PDB file of C-alpha atoms in Angstrom:
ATOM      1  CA  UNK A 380      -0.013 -13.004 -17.900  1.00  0.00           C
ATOM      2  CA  UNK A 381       0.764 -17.189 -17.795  1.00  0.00           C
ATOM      3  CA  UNK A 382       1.835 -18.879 -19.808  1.00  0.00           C
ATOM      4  CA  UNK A 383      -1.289 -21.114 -19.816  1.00  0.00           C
ATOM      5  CA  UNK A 384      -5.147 -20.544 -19.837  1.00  0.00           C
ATOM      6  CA  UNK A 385      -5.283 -20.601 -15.933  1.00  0.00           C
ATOM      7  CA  UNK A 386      -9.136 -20.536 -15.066  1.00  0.00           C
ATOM      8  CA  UNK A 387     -11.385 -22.253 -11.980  1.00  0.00           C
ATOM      9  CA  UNK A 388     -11.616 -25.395 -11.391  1.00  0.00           C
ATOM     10  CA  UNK A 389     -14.001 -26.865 -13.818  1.00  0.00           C
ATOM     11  CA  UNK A 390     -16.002 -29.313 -11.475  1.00  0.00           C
ATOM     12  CA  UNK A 391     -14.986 -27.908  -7.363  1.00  0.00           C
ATOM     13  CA  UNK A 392     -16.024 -29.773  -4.371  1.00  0.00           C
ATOM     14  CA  UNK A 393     -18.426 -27.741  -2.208  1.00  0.00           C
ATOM     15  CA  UNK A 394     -15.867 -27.232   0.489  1.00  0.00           C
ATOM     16  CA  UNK A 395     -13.672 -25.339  -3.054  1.00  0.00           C
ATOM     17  CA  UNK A 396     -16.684 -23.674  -4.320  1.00  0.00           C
ATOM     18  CA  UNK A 397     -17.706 -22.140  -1.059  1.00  0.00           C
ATOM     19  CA  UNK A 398     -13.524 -20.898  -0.590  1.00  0.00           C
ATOM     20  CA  UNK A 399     -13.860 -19.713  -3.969  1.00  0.00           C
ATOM     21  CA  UNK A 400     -16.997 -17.839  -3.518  1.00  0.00           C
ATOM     22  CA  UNK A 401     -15.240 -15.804  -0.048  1.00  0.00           C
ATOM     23  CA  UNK A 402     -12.539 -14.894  -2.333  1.00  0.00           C
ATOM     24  CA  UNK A 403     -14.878 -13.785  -5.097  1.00  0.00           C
ATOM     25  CA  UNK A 404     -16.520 -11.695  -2.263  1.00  0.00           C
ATOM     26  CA  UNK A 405     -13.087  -9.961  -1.102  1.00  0.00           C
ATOM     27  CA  UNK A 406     -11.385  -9.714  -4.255  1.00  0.00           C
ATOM     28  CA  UNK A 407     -14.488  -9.334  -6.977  1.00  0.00           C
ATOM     29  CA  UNK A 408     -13.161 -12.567  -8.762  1.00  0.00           C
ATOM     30  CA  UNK A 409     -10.824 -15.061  -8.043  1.00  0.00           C
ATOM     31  CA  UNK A 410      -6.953 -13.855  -7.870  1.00  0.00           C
ATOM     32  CA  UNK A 411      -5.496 -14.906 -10.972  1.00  0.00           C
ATOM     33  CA  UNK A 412      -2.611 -17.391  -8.871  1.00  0.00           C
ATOM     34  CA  UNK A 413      -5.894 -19.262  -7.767  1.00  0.00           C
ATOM     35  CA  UNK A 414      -7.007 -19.715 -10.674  1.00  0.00           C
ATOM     36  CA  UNK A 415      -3.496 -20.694 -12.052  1.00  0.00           C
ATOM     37  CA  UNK A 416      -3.231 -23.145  -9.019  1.00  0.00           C
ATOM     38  CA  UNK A 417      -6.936 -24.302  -9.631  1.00  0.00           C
ATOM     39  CA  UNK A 418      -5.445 -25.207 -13.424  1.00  0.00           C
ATOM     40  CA  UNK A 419      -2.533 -27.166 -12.194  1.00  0.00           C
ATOM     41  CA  UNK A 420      -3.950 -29.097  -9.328  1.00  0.00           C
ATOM     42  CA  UNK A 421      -7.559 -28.236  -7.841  1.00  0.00           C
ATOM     43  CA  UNK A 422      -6.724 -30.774  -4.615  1.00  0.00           C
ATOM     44  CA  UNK A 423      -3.806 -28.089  -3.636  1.00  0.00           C
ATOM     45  CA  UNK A 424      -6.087 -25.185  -4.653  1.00  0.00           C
ATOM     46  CA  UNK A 425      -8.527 -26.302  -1.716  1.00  0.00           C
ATOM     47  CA  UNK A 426      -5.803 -27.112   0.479  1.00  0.00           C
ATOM     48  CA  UNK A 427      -4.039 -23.553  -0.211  1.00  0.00           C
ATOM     49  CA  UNK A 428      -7.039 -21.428  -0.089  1.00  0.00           C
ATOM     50  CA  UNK A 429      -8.207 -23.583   3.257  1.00  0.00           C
ATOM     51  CA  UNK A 430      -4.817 -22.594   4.888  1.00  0.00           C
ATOM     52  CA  UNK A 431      -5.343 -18.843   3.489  1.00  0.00           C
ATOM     53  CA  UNK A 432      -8.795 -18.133   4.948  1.00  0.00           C
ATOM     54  CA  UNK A 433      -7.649 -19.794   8.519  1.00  0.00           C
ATOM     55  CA  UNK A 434      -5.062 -16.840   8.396  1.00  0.00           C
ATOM     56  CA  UNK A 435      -7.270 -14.379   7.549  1.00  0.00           C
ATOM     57  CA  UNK A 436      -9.454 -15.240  10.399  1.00  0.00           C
ATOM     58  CA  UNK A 437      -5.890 -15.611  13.160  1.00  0.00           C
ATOM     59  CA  UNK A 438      -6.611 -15.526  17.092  1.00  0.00           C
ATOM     60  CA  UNK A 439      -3.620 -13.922  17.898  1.00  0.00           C
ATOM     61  CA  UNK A 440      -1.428 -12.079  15.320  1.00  0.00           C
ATOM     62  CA  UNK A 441      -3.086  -9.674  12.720  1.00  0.00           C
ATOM     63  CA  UNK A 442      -4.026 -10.495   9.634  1.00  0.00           C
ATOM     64  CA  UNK A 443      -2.279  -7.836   7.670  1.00  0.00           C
ATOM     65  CA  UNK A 444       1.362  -9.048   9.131  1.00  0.00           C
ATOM     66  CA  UNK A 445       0.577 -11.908   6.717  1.00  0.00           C
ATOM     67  CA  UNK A 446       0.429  -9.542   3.722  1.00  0.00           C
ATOM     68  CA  UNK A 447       3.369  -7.861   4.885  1.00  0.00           C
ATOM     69  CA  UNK A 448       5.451 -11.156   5.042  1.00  0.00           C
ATOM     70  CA  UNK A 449       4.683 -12.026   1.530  1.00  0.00           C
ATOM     71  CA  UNK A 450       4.908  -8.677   0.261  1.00  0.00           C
ATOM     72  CA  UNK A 451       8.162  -8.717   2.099  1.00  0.00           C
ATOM     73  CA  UNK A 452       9.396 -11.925   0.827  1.00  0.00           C
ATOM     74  CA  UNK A 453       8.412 -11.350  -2.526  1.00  0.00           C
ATOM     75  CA  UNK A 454      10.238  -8.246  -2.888  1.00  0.00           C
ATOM     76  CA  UNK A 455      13.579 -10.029  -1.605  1.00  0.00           C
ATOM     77  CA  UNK A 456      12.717 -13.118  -4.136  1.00  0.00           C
ATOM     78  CA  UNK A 457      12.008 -10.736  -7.043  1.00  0.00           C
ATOM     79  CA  UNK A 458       8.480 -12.326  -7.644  1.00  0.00           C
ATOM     80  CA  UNK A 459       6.994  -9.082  -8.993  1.00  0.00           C
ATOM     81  CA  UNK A 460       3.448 -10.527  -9.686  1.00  0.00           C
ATOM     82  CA  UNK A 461       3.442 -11.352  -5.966  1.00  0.00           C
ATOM     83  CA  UNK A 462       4.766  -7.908  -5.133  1.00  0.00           C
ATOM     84  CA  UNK A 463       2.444  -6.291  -7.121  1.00  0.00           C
ATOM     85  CA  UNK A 464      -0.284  -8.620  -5.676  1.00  0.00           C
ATOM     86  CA  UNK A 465       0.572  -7.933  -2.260  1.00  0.00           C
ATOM     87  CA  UNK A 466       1.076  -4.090  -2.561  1.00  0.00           C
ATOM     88  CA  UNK A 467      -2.136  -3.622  -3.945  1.00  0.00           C
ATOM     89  CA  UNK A 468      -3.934  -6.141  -0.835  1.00  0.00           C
ATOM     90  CA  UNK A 469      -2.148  -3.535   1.467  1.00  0.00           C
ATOM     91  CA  UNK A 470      -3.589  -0.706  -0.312  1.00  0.00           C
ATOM     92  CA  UNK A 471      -6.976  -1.846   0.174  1.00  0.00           C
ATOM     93  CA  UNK A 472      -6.827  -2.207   3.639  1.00  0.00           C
ATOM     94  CA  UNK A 473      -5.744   1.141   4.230  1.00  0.00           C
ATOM     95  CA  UNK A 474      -1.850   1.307   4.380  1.00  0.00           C
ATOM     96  CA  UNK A 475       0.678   4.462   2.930  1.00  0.00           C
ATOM     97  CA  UNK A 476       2.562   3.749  -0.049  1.00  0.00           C
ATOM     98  CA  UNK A 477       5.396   4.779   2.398  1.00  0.00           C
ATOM     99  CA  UNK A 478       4.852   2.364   4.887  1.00  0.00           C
ATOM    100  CA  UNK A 479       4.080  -0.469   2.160  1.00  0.00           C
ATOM    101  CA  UNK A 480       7.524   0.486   0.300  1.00  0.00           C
ATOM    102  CA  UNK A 481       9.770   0.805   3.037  1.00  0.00           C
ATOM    103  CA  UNK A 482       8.361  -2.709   4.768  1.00  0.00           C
ATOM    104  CA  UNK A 483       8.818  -4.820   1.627  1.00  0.00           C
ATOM    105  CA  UNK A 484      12.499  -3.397   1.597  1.00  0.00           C
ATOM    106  CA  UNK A 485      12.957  -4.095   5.595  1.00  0.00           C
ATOM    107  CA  UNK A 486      10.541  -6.056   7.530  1.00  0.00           C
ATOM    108  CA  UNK A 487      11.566  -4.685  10.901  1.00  0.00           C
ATOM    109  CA  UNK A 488       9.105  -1.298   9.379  1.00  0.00           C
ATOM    110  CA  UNK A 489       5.796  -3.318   9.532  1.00  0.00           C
ATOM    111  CA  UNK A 490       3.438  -0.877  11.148  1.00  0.00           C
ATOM    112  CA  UNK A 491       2.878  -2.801  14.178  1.00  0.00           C
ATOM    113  CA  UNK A 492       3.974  -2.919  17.983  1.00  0.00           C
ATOM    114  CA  UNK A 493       7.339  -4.277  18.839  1.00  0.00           C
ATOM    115  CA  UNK A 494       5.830  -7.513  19.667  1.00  0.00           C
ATOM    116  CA  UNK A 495       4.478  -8.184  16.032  1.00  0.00           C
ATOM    117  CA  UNK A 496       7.478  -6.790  14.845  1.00  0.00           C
ATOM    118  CA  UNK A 497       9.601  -8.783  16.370  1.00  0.00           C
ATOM    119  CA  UNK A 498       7.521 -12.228  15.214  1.00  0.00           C
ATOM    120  CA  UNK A 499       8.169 -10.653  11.751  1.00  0.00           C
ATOM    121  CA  UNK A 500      11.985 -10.183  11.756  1.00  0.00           C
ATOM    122  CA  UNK A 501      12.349 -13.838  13.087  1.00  0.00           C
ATOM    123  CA  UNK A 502       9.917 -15.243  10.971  1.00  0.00           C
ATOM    124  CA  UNK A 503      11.641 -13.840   7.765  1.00  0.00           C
ATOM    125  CA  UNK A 504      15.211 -14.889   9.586  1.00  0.00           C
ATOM    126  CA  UNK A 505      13.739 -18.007   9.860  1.00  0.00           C
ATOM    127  CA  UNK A 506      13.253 -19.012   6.397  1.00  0.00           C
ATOM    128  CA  UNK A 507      15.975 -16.421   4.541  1.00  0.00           C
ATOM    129  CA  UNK A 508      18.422 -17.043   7.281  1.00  0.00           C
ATOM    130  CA  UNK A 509      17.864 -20.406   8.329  1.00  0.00           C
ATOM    131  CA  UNK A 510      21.208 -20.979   9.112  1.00  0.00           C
ATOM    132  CA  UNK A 511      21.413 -18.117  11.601  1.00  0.00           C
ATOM    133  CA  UNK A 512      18.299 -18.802  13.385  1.00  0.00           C
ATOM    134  CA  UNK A 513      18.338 -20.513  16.419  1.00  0.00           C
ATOM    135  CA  UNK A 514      17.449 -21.170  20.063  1.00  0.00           C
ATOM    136  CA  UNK A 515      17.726 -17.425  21.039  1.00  0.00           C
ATOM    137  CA  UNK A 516      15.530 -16.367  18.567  1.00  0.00           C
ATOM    138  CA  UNK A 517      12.862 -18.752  20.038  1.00  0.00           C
ATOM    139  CA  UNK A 518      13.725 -17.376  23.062  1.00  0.00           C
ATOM    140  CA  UNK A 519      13.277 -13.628  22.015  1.00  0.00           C
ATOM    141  CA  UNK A 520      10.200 -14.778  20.475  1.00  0.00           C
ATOM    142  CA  UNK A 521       8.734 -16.552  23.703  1.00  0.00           C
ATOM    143  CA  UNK A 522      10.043 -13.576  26.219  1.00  0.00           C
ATOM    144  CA  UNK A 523       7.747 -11.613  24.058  1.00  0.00           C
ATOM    145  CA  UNK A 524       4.762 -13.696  24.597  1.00  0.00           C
ATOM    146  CA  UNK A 525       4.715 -15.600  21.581  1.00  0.00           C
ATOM    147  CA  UNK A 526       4.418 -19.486  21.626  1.00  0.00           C
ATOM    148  CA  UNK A 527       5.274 -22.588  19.591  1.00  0.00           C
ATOM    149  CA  UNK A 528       1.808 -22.394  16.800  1.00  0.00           C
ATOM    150  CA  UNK A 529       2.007 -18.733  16.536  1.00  0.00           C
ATOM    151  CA  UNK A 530       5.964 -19.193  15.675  1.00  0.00           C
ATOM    152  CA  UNK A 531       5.398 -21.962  13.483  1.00  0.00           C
ATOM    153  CA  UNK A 532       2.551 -19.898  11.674  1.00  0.00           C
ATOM    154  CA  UNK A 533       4.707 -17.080  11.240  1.00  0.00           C
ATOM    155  CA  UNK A 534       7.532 -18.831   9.713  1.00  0.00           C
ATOM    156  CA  UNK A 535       5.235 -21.330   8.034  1.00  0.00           C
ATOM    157  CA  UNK A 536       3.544 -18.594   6.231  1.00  0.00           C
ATOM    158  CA  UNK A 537       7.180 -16.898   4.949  1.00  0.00           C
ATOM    159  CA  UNK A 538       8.179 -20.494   3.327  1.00  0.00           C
ATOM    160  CA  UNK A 539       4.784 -20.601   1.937  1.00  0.00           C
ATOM    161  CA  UNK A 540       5.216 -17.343  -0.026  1.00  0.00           C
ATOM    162  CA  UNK A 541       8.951 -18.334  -1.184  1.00  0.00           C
ATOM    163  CA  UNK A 542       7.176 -21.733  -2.489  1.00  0.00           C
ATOM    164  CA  UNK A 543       4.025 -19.989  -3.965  1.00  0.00           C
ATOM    165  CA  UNK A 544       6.219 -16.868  -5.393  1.00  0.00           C
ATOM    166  CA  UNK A 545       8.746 -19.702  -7.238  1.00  0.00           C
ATOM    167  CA  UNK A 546       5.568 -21.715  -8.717  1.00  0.00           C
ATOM    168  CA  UNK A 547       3.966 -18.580  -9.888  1.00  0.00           C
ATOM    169  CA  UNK A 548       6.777 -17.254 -11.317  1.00  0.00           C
ATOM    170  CA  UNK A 549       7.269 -20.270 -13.300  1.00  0.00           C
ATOM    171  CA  UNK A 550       4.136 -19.886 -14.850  1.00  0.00           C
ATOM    172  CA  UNK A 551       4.872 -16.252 -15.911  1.00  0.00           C
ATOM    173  CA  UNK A 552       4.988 -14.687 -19.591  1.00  0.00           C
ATOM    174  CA  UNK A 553       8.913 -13.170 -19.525  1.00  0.00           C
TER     175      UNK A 553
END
């Protein structure tokens, strides 16, 4: 699958052996991009898997509208482990084949009410249209009830998957 041996960290703090052991829970191992991650550099390993369960466990938006931003941005990107990866998250948590499909080809079909739906459009807009985004955007986005963190997570979490997918990718067999 890489083009290295990609495997755990060798030695992990407590703080990464404890994240590690939650995703060995959900997942029945660690996700093969950990690991890959965990090979390259087990300081950003702890750091991404930190940000990843603080998602997972969000206040305000639901979980699952993660998913669907990376699936979505992955499908635009062409990072087809991450697609793959994503679809199959989805799938576990319940979601149509239909649904999953026609979301990673237009983000505006998450299953969600307008008001998540609307954080996902801009949040995509916001890092595939950067240039177009701007202060009515925030301002849809606020007259919606959204604020400044749960923007910035939103968006955040779409630049994270277009850095993550490219990194990955790199490390692909072609």
């Amino acid at each position: 699958m890489f083009i290295i041996d990609a495997k755990p960290p060798e030695n992990p703090t407590k703080k990464l052996k404890a994240m590690l052991d939650v995703f060995e829970k959900k997942f029945g191992g660690v996700p093969p991009h950990f690991k890959l991650l965990g090979t390259l550099n087990s300081d950003e390993l702890e750091i991404t898997l930190d940000y990843v369960i603080r998602l997972m466990q969000h206040p305000t938006i639901n979980p699952d509208l993660f998913t669907f931003l990376r699936l979505h941005i992955a499908q635009q990107e062409g990072y087809r482990y991450c697609v793959q990866f994503n679809t199959n998250l989805l799938k576990s948590a319940g979601y149509d084949n239909d649904i999953i499909i026609k979301s990673s080809g237009d983000i505006s079909k998450v299953p969600f009410e307008k008001k998540l739906q609307i954080l996902a459009i801009k949040a995509v807009k916001g890092v595939l249209r950067f240039k177009e985004f701007g202060k009515r955007d925030l301002d849809e986005l606020y007259g919606v009830g959204w604020d400044d963190n749960e923007i910035f997570d939103a968006i955040n979490h779409c630049g994270f998957m277009l850095k993550n997918g490219r990194l990955i990718s790199s490390y692909i067999l072609k």
